[in-house]
Short mmCIF file of C-alpha atoms and ligand atoms in Angstrom, two decimals:
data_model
loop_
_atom_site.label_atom_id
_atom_site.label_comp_id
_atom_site.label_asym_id
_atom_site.label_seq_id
_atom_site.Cartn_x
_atom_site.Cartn_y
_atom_site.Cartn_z
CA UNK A 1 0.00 0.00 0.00
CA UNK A 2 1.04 3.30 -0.36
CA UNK A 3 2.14 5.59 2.05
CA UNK A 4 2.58 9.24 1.73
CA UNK A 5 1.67 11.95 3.25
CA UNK A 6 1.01 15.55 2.66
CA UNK A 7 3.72 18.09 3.11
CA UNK A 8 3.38 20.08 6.48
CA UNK A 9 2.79 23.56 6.18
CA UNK A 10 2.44 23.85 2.43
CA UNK A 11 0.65 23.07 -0.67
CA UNK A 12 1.97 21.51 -3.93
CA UNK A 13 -0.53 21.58 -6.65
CA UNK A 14 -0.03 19.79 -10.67
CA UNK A 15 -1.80 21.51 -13.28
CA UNK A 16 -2.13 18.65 -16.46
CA UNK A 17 -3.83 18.61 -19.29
CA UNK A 18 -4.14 14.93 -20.79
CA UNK A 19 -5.50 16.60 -24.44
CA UNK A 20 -1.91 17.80 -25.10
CA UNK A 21 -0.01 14.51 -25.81
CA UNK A 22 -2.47 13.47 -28.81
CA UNK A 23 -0.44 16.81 -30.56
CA UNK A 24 2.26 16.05 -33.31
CA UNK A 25 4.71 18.64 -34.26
CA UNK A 26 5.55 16.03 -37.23
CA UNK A 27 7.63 12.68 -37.22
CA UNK A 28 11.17 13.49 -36.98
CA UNK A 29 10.75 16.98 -34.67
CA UNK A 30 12.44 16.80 -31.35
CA UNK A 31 9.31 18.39 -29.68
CA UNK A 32 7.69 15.16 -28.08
CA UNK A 33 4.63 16.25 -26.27
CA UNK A 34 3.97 12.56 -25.03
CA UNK A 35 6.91 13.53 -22.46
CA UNK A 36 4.05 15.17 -20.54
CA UNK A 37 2.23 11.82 -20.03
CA UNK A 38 5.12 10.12 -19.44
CA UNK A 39 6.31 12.50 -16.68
CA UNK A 40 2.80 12.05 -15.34
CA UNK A 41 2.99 8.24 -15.15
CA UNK A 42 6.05 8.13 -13.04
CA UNK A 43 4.66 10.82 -10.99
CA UNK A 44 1.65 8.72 -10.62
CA UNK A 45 3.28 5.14 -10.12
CA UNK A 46 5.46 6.28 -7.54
CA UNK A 47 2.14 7.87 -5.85
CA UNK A 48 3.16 11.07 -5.36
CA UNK A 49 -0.29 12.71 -6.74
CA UNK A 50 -1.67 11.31 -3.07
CA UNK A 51 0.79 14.52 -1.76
CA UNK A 52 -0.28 17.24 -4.14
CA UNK A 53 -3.61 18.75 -5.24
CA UNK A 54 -4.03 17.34 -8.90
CA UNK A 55 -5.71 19.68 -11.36
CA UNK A 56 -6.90 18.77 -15.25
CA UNK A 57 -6.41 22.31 -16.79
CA UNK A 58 -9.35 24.21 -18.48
CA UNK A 59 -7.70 25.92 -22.00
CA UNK A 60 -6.83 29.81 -22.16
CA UNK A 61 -9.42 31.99 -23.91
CA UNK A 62 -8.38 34.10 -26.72
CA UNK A 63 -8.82 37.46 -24.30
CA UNK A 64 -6.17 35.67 -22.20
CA UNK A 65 -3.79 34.80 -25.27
CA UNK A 66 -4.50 38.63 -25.97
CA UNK A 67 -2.88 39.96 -22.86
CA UNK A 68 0.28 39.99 -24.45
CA UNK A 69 0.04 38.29 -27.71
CA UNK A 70 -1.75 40.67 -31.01
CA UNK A 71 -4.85 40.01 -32.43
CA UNK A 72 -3.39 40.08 -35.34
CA UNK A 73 -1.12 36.79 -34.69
CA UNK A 74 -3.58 34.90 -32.64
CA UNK A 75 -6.28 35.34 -35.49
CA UNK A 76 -3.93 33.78 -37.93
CA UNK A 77 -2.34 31.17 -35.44
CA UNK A 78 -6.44 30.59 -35.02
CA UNK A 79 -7.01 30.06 -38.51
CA UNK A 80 -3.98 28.79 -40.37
CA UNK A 81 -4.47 25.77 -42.48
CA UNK A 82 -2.63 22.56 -41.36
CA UNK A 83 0.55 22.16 -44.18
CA UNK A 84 -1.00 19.00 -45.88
CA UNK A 85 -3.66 21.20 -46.31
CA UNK A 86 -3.80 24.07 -49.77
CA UNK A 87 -2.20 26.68 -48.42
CA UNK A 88 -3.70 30.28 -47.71
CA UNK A 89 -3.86 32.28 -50.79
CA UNK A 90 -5.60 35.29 -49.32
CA UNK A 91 -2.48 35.52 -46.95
CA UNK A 92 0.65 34.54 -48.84
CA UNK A 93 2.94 36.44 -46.26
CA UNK A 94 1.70 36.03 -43.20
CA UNK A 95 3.37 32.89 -42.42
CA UNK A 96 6.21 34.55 -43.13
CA UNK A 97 5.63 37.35 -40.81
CA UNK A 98 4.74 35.44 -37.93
CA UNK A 99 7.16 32.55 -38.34
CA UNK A 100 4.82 29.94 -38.74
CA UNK A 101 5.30 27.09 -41.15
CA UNK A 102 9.03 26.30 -41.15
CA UNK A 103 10.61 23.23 -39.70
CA UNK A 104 10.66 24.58 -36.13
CA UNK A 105 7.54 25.75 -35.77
CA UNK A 106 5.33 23.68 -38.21
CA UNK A 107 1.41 24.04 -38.74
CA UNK A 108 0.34 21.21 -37.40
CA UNK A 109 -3.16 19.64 -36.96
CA UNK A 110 -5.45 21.31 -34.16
CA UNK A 111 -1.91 23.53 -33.19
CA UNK A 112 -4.12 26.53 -32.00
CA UNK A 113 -5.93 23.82 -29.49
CA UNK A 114 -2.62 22.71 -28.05
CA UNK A 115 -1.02 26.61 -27.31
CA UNK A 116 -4.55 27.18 -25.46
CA UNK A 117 -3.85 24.07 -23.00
CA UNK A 118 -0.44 24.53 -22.69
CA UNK A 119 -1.04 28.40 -21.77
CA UNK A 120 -4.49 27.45 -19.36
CA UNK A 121 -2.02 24.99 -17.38
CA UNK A 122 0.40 27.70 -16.48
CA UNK A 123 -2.38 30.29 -16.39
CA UNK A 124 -4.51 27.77 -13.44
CA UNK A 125 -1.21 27.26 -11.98
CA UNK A 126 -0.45 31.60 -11.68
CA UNK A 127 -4.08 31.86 -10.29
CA UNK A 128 -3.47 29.12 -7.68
CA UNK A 129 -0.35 31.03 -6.49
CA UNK A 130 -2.14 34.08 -6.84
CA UNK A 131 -5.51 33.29 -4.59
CA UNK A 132 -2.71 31.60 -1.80
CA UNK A 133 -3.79 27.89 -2.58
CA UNK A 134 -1.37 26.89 -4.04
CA UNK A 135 2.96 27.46 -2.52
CA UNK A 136 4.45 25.55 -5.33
CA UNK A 137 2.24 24.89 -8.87
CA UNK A 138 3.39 22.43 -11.32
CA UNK A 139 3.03 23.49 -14.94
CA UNK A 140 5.20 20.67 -16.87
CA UNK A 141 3.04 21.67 -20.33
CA UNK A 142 4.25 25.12 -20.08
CA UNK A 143 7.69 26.79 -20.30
CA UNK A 144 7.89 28.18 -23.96
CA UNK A 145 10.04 30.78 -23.51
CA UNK A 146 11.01 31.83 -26.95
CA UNK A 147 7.48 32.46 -28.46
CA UNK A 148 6.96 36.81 -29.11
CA UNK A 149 3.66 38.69 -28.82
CA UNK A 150 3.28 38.61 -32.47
CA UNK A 151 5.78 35.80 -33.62
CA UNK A 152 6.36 31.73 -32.99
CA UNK A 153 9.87 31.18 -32.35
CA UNK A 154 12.23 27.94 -31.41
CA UNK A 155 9.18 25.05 -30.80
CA UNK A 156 7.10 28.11 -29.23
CA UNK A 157 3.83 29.70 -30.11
CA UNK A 158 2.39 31.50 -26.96
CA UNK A 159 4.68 32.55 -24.33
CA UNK A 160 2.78 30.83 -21.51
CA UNK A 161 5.61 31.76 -19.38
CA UNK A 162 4.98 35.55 -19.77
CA UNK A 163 1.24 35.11 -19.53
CA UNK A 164 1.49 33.76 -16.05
CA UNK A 165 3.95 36.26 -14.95
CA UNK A 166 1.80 39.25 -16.05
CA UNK A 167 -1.18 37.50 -13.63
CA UNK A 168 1.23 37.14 -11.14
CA UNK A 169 2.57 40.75 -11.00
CA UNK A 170 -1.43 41.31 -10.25
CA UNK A 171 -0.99 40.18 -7.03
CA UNK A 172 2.49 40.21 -5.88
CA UNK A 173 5.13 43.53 -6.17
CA UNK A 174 8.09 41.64 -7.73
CA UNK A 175 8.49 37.95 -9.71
CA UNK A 176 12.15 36.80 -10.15
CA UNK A 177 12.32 34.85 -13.38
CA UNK A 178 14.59 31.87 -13.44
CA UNK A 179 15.09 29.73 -16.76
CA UNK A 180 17.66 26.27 -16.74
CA UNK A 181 16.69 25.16 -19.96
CA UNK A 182 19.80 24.80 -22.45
CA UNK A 183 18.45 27.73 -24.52
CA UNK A 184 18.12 31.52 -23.72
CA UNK A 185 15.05 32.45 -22.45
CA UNK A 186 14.81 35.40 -24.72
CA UNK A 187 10.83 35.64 -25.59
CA UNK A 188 10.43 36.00 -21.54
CA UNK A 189 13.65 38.89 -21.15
CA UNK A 190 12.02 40.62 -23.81
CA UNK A 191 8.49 41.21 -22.71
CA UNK A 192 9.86 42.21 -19.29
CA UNK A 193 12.74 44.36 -20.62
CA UNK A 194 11.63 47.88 -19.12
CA UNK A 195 10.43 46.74 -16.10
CA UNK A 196 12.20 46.48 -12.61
CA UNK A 197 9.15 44.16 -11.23
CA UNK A 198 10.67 41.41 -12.76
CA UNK A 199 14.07 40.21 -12.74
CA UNK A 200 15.16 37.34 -15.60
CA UNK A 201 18.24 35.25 -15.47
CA UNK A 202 18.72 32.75 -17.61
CA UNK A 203 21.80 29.42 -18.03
CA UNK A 204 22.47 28.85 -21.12
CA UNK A 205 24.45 27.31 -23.89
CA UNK A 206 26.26 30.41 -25.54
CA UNK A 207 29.28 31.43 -27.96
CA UNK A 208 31.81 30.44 -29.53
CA UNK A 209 29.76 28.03 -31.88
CA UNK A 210 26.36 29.26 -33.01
CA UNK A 211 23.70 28.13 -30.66
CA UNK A 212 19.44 28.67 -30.88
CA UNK A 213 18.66 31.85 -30.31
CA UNK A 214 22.22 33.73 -30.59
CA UNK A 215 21.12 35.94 -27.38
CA UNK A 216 21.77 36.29 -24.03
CA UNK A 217 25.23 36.98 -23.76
CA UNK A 218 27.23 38.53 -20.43
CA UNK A 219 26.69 42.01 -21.20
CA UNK A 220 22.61 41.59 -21.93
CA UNK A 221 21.52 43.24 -18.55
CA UNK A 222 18.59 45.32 -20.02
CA UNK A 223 18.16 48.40 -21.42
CA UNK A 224 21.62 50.61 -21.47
CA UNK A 225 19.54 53.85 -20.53
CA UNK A 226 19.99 54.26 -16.86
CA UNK A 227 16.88 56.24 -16.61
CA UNK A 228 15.15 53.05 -17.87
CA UNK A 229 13.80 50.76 -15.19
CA UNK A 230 14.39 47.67 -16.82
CA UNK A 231 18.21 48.26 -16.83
CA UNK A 232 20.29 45.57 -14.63
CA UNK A 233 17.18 43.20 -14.68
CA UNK A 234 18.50 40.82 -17.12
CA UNK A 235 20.52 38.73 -16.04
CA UNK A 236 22.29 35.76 -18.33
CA UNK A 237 24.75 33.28 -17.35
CA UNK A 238 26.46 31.97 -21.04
CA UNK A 239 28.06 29.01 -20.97
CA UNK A 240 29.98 26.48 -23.14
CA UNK A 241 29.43 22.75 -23.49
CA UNK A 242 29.93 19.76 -20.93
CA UNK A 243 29.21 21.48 -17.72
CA UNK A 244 29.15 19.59 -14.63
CA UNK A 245 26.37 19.43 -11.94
CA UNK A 246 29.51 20.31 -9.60
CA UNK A 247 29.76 23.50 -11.15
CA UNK A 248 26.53 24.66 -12.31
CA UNK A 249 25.54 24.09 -8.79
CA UNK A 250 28.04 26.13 -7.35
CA UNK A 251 26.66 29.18 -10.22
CA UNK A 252 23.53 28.65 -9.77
CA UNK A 253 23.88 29.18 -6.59
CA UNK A 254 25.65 32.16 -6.04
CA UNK A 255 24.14 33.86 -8.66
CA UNK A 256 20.75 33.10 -7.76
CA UNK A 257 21.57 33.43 -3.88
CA UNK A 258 22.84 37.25 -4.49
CA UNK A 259 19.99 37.45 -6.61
CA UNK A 260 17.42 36.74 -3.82
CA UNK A 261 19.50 39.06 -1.59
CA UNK A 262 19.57 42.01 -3.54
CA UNK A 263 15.98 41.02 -5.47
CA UNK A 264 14.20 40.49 -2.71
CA UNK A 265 11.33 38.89 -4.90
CA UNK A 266 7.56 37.88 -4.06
CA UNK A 267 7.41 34.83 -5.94
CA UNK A 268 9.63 33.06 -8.49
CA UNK A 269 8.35 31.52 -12.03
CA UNK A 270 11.15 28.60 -13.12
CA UNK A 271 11.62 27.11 -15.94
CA UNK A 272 13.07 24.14 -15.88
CA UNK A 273 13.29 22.63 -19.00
CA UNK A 274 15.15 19.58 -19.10
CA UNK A 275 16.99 19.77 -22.55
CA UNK A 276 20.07 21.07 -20.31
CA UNK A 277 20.51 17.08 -18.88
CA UNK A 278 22.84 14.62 -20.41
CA UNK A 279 22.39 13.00 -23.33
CA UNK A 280 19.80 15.08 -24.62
CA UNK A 281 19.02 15.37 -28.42
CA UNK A 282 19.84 19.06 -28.87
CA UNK A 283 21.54 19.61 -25.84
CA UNK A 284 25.04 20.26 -24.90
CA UNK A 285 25.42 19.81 -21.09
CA UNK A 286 26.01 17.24 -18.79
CA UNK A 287 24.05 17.65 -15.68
CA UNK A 288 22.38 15.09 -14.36
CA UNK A 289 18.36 14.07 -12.93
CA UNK A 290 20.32 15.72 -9.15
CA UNK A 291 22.12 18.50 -11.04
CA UNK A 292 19.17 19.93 -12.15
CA UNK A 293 16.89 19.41 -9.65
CA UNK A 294 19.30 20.80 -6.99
CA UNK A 295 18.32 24.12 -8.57
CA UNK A 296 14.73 23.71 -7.50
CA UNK A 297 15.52 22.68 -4.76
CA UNK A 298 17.80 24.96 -3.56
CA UNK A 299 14.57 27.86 -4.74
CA UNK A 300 12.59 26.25 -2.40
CA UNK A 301 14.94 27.04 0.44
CA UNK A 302 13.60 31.00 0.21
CA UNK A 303 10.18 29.88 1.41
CA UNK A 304 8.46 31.91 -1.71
CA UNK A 305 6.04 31.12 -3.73
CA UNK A 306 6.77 29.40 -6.96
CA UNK A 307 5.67 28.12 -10.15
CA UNK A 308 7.93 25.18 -12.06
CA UNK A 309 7.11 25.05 -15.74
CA UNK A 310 8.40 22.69 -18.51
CA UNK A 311 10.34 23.62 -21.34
CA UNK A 312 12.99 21.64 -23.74
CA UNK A 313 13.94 18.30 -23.17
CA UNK A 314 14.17 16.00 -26.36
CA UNK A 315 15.35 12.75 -24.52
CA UNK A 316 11.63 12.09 -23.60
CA UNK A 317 12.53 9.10 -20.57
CA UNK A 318 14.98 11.71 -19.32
CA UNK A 319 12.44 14.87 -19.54
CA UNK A 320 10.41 12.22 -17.69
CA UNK A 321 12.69 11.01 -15.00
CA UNK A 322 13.58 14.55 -14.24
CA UNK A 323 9.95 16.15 -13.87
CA UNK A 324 9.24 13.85 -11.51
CA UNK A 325 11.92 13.99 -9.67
CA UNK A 326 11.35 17.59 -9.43
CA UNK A 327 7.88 17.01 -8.32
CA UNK A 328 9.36 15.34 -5.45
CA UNK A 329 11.60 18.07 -4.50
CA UNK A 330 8.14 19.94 -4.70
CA UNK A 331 6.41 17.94 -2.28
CA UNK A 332 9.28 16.61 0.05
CA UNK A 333 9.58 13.20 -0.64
CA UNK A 334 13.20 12.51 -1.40
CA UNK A 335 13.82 10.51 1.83
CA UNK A 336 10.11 9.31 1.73
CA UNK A 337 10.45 7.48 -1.95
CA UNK A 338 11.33 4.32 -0.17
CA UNK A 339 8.06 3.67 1.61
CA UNK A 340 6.08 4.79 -1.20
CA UNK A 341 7.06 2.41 -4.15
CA UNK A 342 5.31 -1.32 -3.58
CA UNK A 343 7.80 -3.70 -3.32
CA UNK A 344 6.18 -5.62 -6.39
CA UNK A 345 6.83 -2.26 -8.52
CA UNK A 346 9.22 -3.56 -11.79
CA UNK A 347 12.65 -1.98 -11.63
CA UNK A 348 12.24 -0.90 -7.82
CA UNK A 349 15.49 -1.49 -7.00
CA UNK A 350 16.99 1.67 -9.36
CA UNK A 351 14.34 4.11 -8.00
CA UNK A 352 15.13 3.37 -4.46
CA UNK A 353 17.37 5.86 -2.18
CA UNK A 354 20.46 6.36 -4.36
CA UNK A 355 19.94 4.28 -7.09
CA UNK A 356 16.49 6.68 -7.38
CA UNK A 357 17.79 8.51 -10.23
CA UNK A 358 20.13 6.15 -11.98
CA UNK A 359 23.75 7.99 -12.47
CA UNK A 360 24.82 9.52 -15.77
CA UNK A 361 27.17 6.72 -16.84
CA UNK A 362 24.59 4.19 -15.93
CA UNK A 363 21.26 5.92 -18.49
CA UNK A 364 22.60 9.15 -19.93
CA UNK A 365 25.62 7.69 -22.15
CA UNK A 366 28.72 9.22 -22.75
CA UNK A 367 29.32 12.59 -21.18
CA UNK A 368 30.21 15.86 -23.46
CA UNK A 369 33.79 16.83 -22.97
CA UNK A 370 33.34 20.00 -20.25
CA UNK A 371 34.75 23.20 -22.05
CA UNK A 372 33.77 25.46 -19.11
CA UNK A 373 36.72 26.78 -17.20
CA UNK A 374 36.97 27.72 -13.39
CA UNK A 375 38.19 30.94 -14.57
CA UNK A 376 35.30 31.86 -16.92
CA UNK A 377 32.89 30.64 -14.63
CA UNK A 378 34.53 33.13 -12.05
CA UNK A 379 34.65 35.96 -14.01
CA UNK A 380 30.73 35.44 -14.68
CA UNK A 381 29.93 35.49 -10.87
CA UNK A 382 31.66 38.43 -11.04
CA UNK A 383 30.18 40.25 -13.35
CA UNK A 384 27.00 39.08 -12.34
CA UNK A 385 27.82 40.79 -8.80
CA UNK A 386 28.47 43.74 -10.32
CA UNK A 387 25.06 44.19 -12.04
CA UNK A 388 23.13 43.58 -8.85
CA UNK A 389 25.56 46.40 -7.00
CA UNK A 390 22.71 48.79 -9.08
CA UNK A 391 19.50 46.89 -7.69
CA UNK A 392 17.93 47.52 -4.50
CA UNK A 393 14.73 46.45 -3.85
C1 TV1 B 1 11.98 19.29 -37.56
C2 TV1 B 1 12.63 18.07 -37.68
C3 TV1 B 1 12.56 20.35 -36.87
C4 TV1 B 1 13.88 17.89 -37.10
C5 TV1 B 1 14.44 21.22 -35.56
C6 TV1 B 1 17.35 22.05 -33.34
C7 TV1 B 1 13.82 20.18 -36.28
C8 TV1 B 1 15.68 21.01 -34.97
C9 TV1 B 1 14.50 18.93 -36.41
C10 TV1 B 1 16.30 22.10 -34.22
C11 TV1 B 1 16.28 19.75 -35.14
C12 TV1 B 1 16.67 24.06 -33.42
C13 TV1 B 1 17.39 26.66 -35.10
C14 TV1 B 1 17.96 27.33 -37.49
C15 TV1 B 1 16.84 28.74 -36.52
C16 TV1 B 1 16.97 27.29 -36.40
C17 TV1 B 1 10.95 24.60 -25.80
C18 TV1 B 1 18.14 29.62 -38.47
C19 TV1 B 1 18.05 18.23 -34.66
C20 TV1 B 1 12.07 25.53 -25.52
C21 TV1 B 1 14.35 25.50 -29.98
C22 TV1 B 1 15.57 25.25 -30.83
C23 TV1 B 1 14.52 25.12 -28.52
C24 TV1 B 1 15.38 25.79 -32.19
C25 TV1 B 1 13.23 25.30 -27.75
C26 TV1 B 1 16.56 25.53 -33.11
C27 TV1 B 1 13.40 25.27 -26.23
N1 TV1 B 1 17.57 23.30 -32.87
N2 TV1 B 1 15.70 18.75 -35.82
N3 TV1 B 1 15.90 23.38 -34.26
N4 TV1 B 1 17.37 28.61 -37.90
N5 TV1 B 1 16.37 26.23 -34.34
O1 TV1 B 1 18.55 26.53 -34.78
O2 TV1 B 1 14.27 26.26 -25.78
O3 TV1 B 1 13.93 24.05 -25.81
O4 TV1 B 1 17.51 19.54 -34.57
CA1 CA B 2 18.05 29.03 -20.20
ZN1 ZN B 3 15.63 24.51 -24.89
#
């Protein structure tokens, strides 16, 4: 029988929507969106919904979309003809104009369906936060940090990411922004540019090979103009391939320690996409299921508010085994995960205590060779130090 028990004191809630995994971006695209259900099974097998609240998502409406996506964009996302159907004469260049089509972001069948859910989970899981019910929501459909208000970009249609934040800052004076996946989280920097209410800092793969998006580099810290509010709000942290969860531990956290020190923010929105582990597809790092969830876990240790979205991860079983172990970080249950498996579950013995998260060499395969020096990483602390010398909150 199972055995778990609630957290004391606080309340984890996971905002799913089963309607998103029927979604194909196409055959060969890394974008998997069965990941989702996956992630929920071992969530569910190792019976960790009996700690959380569990919540099937209701889709965004269009006036929600609207709050920072144009009418113009939504209307054609709305109406665009899948590719294998004729295309739209009336509107040869639209596709063009809002990126929609290519190989990234294809047209795919009932696409305008799938932004809605993935954008009502994160929305539910901002409003949860929002009315207090809710310390840590779970948005694992979420996370798509590239998309603009009028523009798909990078696997991303509708910044669900920015959409939560903007009904967060509704309720709470200042969100601090956090992304891990492998790729700058330029779509959510953007739309919070010229604001000091909320603070984004994203890890990412960077320079000196060419690397989805291009941005984020050191010296991206917001607008120049010191008159401008937004200016040392962005934060980025570029790095090269092979990092170690030894080191982007240590980063993370004295970047995002300082960060909470100077900061002082209400309530933190972080995405955690998992495309930053080992052995993923497009991926160039080599952190590890522990690696990255050290980073929510050391989050937790403010005693905020938070909201974990998804993101990339195109090594679906890893995006899987990393989501949930995240969701137990959420709800506490890291020394607990003995007594909740049934000793008849298949393959108990590697989710038990240690062998919980099998070890890199064991299911990632061979590691990147590690091109980030202590040096570099030093002089980034550094200059990340510096910025925050300007912010007082
Ligand atoms: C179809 C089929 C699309 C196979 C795309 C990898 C594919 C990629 C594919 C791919 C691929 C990218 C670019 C180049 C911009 C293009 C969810 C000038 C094997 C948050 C988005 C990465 C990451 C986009 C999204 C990137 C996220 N890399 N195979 N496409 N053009 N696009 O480089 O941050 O994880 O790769
Ligand atoms: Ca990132
Ligand atoms: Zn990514």
């Amino acid at each position: 029988e199972y055995n778990i028990t609630r957290p004391k004191g606080y309340t984890v809630s996971y905002h799913f929507n089963p309607d998103m995994e029927p979604h194909h971006f196409g055959l060969t695209h890394p974008m998997k969106p069965f990941r989702l259900t996956l992630t929920k099974s071992l969530v569910t097998a190792y019976g960790m919904n009996f700690a959380m609240d569990n919540y099937n998502t209701r889709i965004a409406t269009y006036q929600e979309l609207n709050s920072f996506h144009t009418s113009d964009y939504l209307d054609y996302l709305h109406m665009a003809p899948p590719e294998e159907m004729p295309r739209d004469i009336d509107n040869p260049d639209k596709e063009v104009k809002f990126n929609l089509g290519g190989s990234d972001c294809p047209l795919f069948h009932g696409l305008y369906d799938y932004c809605s859910m993935s954008a009502g989970s994160s929305l539910d899981a901002a409003r949860k936060i929002c009315n207090k019910q809710s310390d840590i929501a779970i948005a694992w459909g979420g996370g798509l940090h590239h998309a603009k208000k009028s523009e798909a970009s990078g696997f991303c249609y509708i910044n669900d990411i920015v959409l939560a934040i903007l009904q967060l800052l509704r309720c709470y004076p200042r969100v601090l922004y956090i992304d891990i996946d492998v790729h700058h989280g330029d779509g959510v920097e953007e739309a919070f540019y010229s604001t000091d209410r909320v603070m984004t800092c994203s890890f990412h793969k960077f320079a000196p090979d060419v690397f989805f998006p291009g941005t984020g580099g050191l010296d991206d810290n917001g607008p120049k103009s010191e008159h401008n509010p937004g200016a040392h709000h962005a934060i980025n942290v570029p790095l090269n391939d092979g990092i170690t969860d030894e080191q982007y531990g240590h980063l993370f956290q004295s970047i995002i320690g300082k960060i909470n020190e100077k900061f002082r923010p209400s309530v933190i929105a972080l995405q955690c996409g998992a495309d930053s582990l080992a052995g993923d597809r497009l991926g160039r790092f080599n952190l590890q299921v522990q690696g990255h969830g050290a980073c929510a876990k050391f989050c937790k240790t403010f005693g905020i508010p938070m909201i974990m979205f998804g993101g990339g991860g195109y090594t679906p079983r890893n995006v899987a085994r990393a989501w949930a172990y995240e969701t137990s970080v959420a709800i506490d249950i890291d020394e607990k995960i003995n007594k909740i498996i049934p000793d008849h579950t298949p393959w108990r013995k590697h989710f038990v205590q240690e062998e919980l998260f099998p070890s890199l060499e064991q299911i990632l395969g061979d590691p990147r060779v590690n091109r980030n020096s202590q040096k570099r990483l030093q002089e980034i602390i550094q200059h990340v130090h510096e910025q925050l010398r300007f912010v007082n909150a």
